[in-house]
PDB file of C-alpha atoms and ligand atoms in Angstrom:
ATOM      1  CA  UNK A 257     -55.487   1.325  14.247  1.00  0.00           C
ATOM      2  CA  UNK A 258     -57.526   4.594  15.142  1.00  0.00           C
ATOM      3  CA  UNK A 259     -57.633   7.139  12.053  1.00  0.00           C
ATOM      4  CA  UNK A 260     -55.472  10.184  12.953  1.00  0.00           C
ATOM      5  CA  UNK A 261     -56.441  13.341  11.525  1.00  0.00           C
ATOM      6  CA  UNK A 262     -53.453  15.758  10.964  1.00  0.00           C
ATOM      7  CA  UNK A 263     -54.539  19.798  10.950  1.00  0.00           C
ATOM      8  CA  UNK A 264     -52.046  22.098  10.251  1.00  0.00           C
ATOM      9  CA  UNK A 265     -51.578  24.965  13.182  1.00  0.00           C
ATOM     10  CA  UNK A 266     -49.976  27.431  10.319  1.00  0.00           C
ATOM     11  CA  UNK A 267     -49.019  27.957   7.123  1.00  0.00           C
ATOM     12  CA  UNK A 268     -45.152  26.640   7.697  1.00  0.00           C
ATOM     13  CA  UNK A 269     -45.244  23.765  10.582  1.00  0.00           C
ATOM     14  CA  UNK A 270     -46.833  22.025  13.274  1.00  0.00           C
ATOM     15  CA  UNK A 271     -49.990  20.132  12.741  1.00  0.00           C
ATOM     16  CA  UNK A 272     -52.415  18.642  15.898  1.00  0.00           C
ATOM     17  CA  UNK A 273     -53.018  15.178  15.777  1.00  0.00           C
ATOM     18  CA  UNK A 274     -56.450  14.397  16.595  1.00  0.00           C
ATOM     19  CA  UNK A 275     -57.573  10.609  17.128  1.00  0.00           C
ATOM     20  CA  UNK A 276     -55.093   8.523  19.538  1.00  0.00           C
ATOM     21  CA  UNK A 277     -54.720   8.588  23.245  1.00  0.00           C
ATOM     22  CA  UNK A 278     -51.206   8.516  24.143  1.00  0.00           C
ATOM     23  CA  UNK A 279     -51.617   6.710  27.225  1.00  0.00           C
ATOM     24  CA  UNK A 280     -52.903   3.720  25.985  1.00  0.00           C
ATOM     25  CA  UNK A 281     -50.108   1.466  24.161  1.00  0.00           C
ATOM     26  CA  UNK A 282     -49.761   2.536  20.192  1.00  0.00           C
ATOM     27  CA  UNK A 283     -49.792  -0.263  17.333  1.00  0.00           C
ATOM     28  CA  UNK A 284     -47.160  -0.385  14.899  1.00  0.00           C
ATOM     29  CA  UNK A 285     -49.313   1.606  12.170  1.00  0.00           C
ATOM     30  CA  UNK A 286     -49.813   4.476  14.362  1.00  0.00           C
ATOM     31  CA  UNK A 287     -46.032   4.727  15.494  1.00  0.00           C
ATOM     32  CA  UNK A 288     -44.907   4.852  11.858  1.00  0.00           C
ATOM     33  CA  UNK A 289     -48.324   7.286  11.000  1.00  0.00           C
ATOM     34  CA  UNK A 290     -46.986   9.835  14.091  1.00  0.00           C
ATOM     35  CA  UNK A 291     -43.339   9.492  12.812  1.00  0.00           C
ATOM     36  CA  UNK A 292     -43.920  10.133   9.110  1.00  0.00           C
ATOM     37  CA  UNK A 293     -46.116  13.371  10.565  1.00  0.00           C
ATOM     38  CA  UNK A 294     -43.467  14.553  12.873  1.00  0.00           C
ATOM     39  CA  UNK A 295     -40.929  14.440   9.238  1.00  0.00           C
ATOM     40  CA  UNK A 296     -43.460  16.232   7.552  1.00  0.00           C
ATOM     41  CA  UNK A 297     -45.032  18.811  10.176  1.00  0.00           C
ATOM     42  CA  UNK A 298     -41.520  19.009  12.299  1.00  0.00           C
ATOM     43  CA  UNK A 299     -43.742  19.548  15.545  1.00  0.00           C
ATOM     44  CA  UNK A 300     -47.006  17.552  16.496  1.00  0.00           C
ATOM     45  CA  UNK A 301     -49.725  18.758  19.021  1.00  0.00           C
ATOM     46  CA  UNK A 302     -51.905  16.526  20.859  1.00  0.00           C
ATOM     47  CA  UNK A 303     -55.041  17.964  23.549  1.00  0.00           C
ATOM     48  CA  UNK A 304     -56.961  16.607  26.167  1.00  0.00           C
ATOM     49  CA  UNK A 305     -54.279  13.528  27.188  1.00  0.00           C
ATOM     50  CA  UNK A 306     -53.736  12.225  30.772  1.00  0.00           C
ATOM     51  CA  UNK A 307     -50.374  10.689  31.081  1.00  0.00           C
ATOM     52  CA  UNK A 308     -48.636   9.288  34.102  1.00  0.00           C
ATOM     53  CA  UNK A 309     -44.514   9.487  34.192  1.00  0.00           C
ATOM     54  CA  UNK A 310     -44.354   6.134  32.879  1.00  0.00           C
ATOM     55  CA  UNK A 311     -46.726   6.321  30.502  1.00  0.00           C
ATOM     56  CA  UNK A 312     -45.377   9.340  28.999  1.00  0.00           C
ATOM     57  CA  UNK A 313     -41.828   7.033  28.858  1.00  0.00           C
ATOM     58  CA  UNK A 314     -43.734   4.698  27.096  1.00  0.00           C
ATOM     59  CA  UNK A 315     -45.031   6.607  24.930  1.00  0.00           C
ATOM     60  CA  UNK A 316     -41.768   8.693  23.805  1.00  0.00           C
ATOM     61  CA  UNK A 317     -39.709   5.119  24.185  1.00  0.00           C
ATOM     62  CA  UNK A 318     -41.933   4.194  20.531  1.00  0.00           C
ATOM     63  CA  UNK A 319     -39.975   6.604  18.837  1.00  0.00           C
ATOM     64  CA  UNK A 320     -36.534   5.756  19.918  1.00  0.00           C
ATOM     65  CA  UNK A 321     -33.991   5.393  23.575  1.00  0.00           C
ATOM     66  CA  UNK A 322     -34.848   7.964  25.453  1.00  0.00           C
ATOM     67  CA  UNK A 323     -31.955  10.167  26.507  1.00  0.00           C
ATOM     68  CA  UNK A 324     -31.185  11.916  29.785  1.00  0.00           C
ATOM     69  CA  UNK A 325     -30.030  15.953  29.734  1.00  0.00           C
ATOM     70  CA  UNK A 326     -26.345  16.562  30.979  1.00  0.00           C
ATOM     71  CA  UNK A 327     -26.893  19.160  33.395  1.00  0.00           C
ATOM     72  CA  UNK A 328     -30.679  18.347  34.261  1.00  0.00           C
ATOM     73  CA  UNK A 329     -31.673  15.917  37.001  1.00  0.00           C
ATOM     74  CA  UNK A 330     -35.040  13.697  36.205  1.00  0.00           C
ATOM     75  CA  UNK A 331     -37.705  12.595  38.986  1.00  0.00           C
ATOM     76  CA  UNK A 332     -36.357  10.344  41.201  1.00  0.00           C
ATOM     77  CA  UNK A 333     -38.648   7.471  40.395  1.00  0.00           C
ATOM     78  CA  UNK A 334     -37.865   8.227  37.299  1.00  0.00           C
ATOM     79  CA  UNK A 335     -35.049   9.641  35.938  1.00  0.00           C
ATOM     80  CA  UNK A 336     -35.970   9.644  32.373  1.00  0.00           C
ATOM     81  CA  UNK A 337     -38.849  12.692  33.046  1.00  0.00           C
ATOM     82  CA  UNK A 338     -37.946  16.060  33.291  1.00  0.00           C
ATOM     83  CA  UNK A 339     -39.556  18.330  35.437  1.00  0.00           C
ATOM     84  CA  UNK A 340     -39.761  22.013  34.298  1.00  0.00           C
ATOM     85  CA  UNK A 341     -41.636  23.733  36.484  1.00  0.00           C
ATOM     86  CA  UNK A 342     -41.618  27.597  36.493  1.00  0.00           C
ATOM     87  CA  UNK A 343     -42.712  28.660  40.216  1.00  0.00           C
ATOM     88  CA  UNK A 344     -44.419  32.380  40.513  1.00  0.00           C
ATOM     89  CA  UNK A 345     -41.802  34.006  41.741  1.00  0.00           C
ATOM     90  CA  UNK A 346     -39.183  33.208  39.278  1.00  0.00           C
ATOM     91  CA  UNK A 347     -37.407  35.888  37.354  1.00  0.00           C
ATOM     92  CA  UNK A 348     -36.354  33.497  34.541  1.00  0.00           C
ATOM     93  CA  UNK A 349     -37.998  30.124  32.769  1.00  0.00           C
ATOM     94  CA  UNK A 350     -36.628  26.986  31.141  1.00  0.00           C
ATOM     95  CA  UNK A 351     -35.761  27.261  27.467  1.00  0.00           C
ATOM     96  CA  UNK A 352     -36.702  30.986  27.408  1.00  0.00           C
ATOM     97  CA  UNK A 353     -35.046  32.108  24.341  1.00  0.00           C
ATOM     98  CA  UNK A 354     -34.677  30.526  20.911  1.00  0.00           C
ATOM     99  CA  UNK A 355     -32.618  27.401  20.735  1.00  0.00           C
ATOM    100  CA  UNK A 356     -32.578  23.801  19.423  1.00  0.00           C
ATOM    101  CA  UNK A 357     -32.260  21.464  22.284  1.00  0.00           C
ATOM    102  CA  UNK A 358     -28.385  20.455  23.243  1.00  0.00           C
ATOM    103  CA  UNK A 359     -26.538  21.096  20.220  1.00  0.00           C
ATOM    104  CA  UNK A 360     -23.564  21.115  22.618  1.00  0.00           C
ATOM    105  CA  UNK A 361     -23.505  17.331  22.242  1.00  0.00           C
ATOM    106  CA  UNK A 362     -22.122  15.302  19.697  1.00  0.00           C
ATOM    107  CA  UNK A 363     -25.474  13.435  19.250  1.00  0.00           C
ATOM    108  CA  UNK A 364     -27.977  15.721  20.070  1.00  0.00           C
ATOM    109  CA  UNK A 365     -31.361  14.917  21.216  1.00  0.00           C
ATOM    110  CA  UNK A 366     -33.500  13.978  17.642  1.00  0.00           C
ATOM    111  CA  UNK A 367     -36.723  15.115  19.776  1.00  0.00           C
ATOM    112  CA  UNK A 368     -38.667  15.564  22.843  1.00  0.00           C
ATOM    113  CA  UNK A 369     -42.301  15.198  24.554  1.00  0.00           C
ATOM    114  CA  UNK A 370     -43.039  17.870  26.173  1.00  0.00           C
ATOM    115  CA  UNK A 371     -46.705  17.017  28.497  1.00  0.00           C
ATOM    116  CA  UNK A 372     -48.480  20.109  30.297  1.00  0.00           C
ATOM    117  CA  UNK A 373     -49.760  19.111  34.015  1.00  0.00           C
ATOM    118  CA  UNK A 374     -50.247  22.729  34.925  1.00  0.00           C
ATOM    119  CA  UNK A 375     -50.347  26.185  33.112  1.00  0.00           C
ATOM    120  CA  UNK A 376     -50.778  29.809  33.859  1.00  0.00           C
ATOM    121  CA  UNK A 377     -53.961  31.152  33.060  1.00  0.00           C
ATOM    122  CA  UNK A 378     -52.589  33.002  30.371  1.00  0.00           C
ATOM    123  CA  UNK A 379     -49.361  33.004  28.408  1.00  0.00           C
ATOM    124  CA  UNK A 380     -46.771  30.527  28.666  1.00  0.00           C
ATOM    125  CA  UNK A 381     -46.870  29.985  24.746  1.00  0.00           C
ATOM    126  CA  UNK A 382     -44.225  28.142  22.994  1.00  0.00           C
ATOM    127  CA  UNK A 383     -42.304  29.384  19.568  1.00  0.00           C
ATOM    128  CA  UNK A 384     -41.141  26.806  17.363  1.00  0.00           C
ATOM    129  CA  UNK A 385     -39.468  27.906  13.954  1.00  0.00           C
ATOM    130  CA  UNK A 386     -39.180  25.657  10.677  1.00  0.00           C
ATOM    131  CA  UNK A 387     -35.064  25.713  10.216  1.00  0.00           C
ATOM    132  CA  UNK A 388     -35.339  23.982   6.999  1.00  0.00           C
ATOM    133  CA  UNK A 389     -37.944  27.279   5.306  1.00  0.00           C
ATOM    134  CA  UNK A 390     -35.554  29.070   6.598  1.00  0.00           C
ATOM    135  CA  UNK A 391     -32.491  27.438   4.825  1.00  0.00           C
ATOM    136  CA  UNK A 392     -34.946  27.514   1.576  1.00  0.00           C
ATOM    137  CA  UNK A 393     -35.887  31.317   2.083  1.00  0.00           C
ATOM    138  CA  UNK A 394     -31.855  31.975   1.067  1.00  0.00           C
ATOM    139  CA  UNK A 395     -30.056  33.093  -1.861  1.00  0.00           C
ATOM    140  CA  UNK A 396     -28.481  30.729  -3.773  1.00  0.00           C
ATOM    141  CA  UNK A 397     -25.301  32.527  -3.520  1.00  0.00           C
ATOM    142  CA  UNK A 398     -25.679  32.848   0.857  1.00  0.00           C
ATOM    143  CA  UNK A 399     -26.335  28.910   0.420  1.00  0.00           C
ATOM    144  CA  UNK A 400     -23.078  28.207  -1.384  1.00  0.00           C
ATOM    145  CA  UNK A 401     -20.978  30.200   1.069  1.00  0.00           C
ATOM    146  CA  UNK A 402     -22.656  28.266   4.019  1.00  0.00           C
ATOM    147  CA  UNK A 403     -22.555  24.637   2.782  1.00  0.00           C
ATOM    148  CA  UNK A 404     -19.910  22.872   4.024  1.00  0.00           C
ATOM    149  CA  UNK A 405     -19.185  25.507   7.098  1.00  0.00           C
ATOM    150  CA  UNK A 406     -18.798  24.012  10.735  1.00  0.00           C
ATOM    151  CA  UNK A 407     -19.825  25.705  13.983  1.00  0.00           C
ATOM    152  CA  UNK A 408     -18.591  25.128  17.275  1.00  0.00           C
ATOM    153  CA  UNK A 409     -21.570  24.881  20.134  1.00  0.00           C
ATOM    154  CA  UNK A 410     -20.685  25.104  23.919  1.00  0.00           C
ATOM    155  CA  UNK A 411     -23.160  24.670  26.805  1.00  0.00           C
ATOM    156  CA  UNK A 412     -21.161  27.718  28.298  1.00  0.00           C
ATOM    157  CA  UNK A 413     -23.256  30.750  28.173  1.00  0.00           C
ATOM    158  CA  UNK A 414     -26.437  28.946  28.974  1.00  0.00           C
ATOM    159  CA  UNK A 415     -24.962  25.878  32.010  1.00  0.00           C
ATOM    160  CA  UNK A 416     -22.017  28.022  32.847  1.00  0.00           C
ATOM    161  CA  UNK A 417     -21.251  30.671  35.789  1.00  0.00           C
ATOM    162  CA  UNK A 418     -23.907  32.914  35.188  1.00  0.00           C
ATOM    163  CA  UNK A 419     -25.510  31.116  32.687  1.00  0.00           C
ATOM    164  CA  UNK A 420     -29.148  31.763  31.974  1.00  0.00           C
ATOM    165  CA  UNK A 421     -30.491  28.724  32.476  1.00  0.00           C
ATOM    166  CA  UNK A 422     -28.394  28.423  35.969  1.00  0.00           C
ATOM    167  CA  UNK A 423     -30.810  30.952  36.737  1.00  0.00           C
ATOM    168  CA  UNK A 424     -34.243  28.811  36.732  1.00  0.00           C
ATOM    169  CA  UNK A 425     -34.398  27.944  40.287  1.00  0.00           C
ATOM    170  CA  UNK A 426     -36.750  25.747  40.147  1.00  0.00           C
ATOM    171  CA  UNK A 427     -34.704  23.203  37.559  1.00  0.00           C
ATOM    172  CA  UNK A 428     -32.567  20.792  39.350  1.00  0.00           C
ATOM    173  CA  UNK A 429     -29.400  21.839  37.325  1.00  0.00           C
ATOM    174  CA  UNK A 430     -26.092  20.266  38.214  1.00  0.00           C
ATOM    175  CA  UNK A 431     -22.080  19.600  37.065  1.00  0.00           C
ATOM    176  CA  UNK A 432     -22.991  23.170  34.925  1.00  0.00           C
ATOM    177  CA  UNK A 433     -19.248  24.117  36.206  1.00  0.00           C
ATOM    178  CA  UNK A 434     -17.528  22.204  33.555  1.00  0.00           C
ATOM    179  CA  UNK A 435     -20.144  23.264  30.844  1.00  0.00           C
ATOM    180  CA  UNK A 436     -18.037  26.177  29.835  1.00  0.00           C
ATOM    181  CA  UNK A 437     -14.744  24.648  28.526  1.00  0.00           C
ATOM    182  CA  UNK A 438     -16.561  21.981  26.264  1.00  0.00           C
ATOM    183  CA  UNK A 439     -17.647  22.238  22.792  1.00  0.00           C
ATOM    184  CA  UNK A 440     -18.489  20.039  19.891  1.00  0.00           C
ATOM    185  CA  UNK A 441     -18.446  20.926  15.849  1.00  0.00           C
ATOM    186  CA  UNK A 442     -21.663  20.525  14.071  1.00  0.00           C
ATOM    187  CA  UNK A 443     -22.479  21.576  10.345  1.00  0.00           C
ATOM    188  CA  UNK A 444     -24.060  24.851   9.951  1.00  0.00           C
ATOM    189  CA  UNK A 445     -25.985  23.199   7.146  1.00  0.00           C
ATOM    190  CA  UNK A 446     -27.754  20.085   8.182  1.00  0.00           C
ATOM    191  CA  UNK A 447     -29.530  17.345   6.713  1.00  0.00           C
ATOM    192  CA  UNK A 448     -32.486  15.453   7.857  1.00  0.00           C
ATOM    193  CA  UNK A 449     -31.569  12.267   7.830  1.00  0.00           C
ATOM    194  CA  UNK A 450     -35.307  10.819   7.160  1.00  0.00           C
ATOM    195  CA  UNK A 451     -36.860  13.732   5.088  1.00  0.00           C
ATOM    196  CA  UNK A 452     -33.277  14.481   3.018  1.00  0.00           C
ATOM    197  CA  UNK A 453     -33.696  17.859   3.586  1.00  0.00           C
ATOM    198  CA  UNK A 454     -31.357  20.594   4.196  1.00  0.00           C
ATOM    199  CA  UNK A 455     -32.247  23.053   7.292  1.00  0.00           C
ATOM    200  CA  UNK A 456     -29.572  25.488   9.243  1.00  0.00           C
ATOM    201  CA  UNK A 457     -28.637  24.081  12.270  1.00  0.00           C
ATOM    202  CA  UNK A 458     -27.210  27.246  14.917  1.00  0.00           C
ATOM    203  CA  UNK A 459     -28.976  28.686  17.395  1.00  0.00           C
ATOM    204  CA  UNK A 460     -28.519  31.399  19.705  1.00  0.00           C
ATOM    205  CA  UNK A 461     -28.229  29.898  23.418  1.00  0.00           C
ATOM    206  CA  UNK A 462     -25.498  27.606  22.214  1.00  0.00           C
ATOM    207  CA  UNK A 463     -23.082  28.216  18.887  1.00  0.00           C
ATOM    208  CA  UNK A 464     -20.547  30.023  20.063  1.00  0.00           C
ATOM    209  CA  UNK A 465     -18.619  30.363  16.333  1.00  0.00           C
ATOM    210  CA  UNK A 466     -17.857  29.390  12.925  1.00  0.00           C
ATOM    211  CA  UNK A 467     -14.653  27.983  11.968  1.00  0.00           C
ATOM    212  CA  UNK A 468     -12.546  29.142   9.903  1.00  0.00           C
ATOM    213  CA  UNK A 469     -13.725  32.971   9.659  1.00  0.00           C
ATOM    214  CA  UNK A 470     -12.362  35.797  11.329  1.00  0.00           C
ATOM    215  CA  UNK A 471     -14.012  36.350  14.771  1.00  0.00           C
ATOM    216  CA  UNK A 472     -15.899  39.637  13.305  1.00  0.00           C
ATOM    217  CA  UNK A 473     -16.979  37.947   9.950  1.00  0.00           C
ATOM    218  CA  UNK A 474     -18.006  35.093  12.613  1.00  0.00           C
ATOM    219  CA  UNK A 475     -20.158  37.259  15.292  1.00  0.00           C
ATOM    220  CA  UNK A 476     -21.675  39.112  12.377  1.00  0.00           C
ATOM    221  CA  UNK A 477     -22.872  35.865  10.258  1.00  0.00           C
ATOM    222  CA  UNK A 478     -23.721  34.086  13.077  1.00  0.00           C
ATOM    223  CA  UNK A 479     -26.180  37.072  14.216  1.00  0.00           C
ATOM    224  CA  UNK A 480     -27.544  37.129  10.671  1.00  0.00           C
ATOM    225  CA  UNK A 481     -28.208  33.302  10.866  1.00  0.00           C
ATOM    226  CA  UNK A 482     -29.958  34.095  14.410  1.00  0.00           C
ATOM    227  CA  UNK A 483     -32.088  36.557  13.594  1.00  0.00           C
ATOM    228  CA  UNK A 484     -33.254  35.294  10.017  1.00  0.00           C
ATOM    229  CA  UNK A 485     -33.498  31.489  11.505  1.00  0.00           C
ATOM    230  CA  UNK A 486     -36.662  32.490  13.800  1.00  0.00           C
ATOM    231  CA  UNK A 487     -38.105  35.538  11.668  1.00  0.00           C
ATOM    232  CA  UNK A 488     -42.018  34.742  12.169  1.00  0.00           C
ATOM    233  CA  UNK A 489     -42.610  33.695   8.356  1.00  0.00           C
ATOM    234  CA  UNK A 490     -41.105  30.349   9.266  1.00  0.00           C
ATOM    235  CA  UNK A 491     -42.511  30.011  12.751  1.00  0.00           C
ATOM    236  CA  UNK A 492     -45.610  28.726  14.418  1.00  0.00           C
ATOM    237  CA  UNK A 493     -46.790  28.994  18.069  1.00  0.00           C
ATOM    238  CA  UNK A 494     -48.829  26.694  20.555  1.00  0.00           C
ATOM    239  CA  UNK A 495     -50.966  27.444  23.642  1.00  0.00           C
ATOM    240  CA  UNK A 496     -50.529  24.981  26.279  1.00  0.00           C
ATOM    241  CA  UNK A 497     -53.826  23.741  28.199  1.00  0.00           C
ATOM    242  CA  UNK A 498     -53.468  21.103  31.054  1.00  0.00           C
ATOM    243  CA  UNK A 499     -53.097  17.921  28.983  1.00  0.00           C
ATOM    244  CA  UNK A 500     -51.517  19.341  25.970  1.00  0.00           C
ATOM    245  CA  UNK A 501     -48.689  17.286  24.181  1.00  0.00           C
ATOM    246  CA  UNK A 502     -45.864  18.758  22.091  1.00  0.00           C
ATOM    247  CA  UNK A 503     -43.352  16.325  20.627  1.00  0.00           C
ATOM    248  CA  UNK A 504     -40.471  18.062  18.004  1.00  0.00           C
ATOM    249  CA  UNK A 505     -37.947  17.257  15.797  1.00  0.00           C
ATOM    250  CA  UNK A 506     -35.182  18.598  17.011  1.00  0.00           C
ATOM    251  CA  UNK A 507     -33.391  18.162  13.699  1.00  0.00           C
ATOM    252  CA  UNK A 508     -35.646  20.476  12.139  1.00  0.00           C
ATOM    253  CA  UNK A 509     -36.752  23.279  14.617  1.00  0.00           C
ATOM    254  CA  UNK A 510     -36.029  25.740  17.010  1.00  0.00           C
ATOM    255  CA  UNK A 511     -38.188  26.677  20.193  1.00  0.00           C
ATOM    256  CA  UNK A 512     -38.645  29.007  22.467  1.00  0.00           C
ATOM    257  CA  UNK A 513     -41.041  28.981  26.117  1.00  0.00           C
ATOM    258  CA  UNK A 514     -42.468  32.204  26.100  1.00  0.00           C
ATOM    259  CA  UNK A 515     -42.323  34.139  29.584  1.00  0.00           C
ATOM    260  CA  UNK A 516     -45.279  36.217  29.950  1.00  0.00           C
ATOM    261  CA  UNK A 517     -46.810  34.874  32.794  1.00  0.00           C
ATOM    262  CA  UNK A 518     -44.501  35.971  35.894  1.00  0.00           C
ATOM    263  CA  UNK A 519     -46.766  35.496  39.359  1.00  0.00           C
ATOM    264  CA  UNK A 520     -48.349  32.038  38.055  1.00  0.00           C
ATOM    265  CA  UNK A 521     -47.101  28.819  38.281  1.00  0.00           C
ATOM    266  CA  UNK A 522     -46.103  26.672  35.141  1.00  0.00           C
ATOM    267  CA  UNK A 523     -45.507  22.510  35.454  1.00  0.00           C
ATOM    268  CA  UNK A 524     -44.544  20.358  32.372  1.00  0.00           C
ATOM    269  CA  UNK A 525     -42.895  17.456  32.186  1.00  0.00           C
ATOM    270  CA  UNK A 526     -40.443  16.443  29.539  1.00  0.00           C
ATOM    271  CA  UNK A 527     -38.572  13.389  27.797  1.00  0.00           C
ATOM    272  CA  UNK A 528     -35.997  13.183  25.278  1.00  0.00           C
ATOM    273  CA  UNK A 529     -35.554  10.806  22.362  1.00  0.00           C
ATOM    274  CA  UNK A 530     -31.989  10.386  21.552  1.00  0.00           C
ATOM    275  CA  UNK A 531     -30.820  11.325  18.290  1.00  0.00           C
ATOM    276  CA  UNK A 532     -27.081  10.785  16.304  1.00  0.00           C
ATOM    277  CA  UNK A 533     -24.354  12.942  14.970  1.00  0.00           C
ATOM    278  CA  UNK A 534     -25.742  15.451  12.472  1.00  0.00           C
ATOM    279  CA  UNK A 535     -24.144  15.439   8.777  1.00  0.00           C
TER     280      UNK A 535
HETATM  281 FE1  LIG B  35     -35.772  23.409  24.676  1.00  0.00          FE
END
């Protein structure tokens, strides 16, 4: 097994893995070594790979089935890869805006592996915040009153008419006309089901309310939750180079693709690991 270093990017989470080459097949040792990181460090970098569609399906397919996005199409050769590609004329990107991914599912995604083929030649960062610091960075008295709380999510406002993600051009999205009647409950307090840990589980682009409050008390905890979820104490942020690797927990962060880069093109390719009903 090849000795993985782990550095830590900042003070919170997110650590880049030094040591393995992801397109070569991984022993058992290192799978478990990457997962145990990725339940510690919530977001894992990796520089200077080289991965093929299938490899990169190999290589996400260690960590679990790998799950396809409701109203994103894949490559045609293989449907399992998503492209995001942000083209220079585009007035909006892919996951622009702070979000975990899918929460409008009843088993959303537990992560993804996100591969960089090209990349402006500045900009194009990505966010991600540590949900879990920010559930511990609460009073003791907020905590109470949100344990045990349910939110509803909805696909909606970001797959529905007029939708910002409708907007990408260059993503093949599709069925988004039904995305605005559904929605799913999730817990505004989740666990981790590995790590045991607690971590706040809304985001922005797709809870839509809390149950059982009045829709004021709702709107105004909600945008509380929002704002203090991604405050920069609990975040850290990565600078994509052609080759770069990102893989998340999804149960544990939220992201957002910065879009500072408007006249260059951006291409990264994505795959999802499928995750199960958060408690
Ligand atoms: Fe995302």
């Amino acid at each position: 097994m090849p000795s993985l270093d782990f550095v830590p990017v900042s003070g919170v989470l997110g650590a880049l893995v030094d040591g393995v080459d992801l397109s070569e097949g991984l022993d058992d040792a290192t799978v478990e070594s990457l997962q145990a990181a990725l339940v510690e460090h919530h977001v894992l970098f990796f520089r200077n790979q080289s991965l093929t569609p299938q490899q990169q399906i190999a290589f996400g397919s260690r960590f679990g089935p790998l799950g396809s996005h409701p109203f994103v199409g894949g490559m045609a050769d293989h449907p399992e890869v998503i492209e995001v590609i942000t083209e220079p004329d585009d007035r909006v990107n892919f996951g622009g805006g702070w979000h975990t991914d899918v929460t409008f599912l009843e088993r959303p995604d537990l992560g993804s592996v996100l591969y960089a083929v090209e990349v402006p030649p500045v900009g194009g960062d990505t966010l991600f915040a540590d949900q879990h610091a920010a559930w511990d960075a609460l009073s003791d008295n907020m905590k109470e009153f949100l344990d045990g709380l349910v939110a509803v999510h909805s696909p909606g406002m970001q797959y529905g008419e007029g939708g910002y993600s409708t907007k990408s051009r260059s993503i093949a999205t599709r069925d988004a006309d039904g995305a605005v009647v559904t929605s799913v409950e999730h817990p505004v307090v989740r666990t981790h089901p590995v790590s045991g840990r607690k971590g706040l589980y809304v985001n922005r682009a797709f809870t839509t309310r809390i149950r059982g409050l009045h829709y004021d008390e709702s709107a105004m905890l909600l945008d509380f939750l929002f704002r203090h979820a991604v405050e920069e104490r609990f975040t850290c942020r990565f600078a994509w180079e052609p080759g770069s690797v990102a893989m998340w927990d999804n149960r544990s962060v939220q992201h957002f693709a910065l879009y500072d880069y408007r006249g260059h093109r951006r291409h990264m390719r994505r795959v999802t690991i499928s995750g199960d009903r958060p408690f």
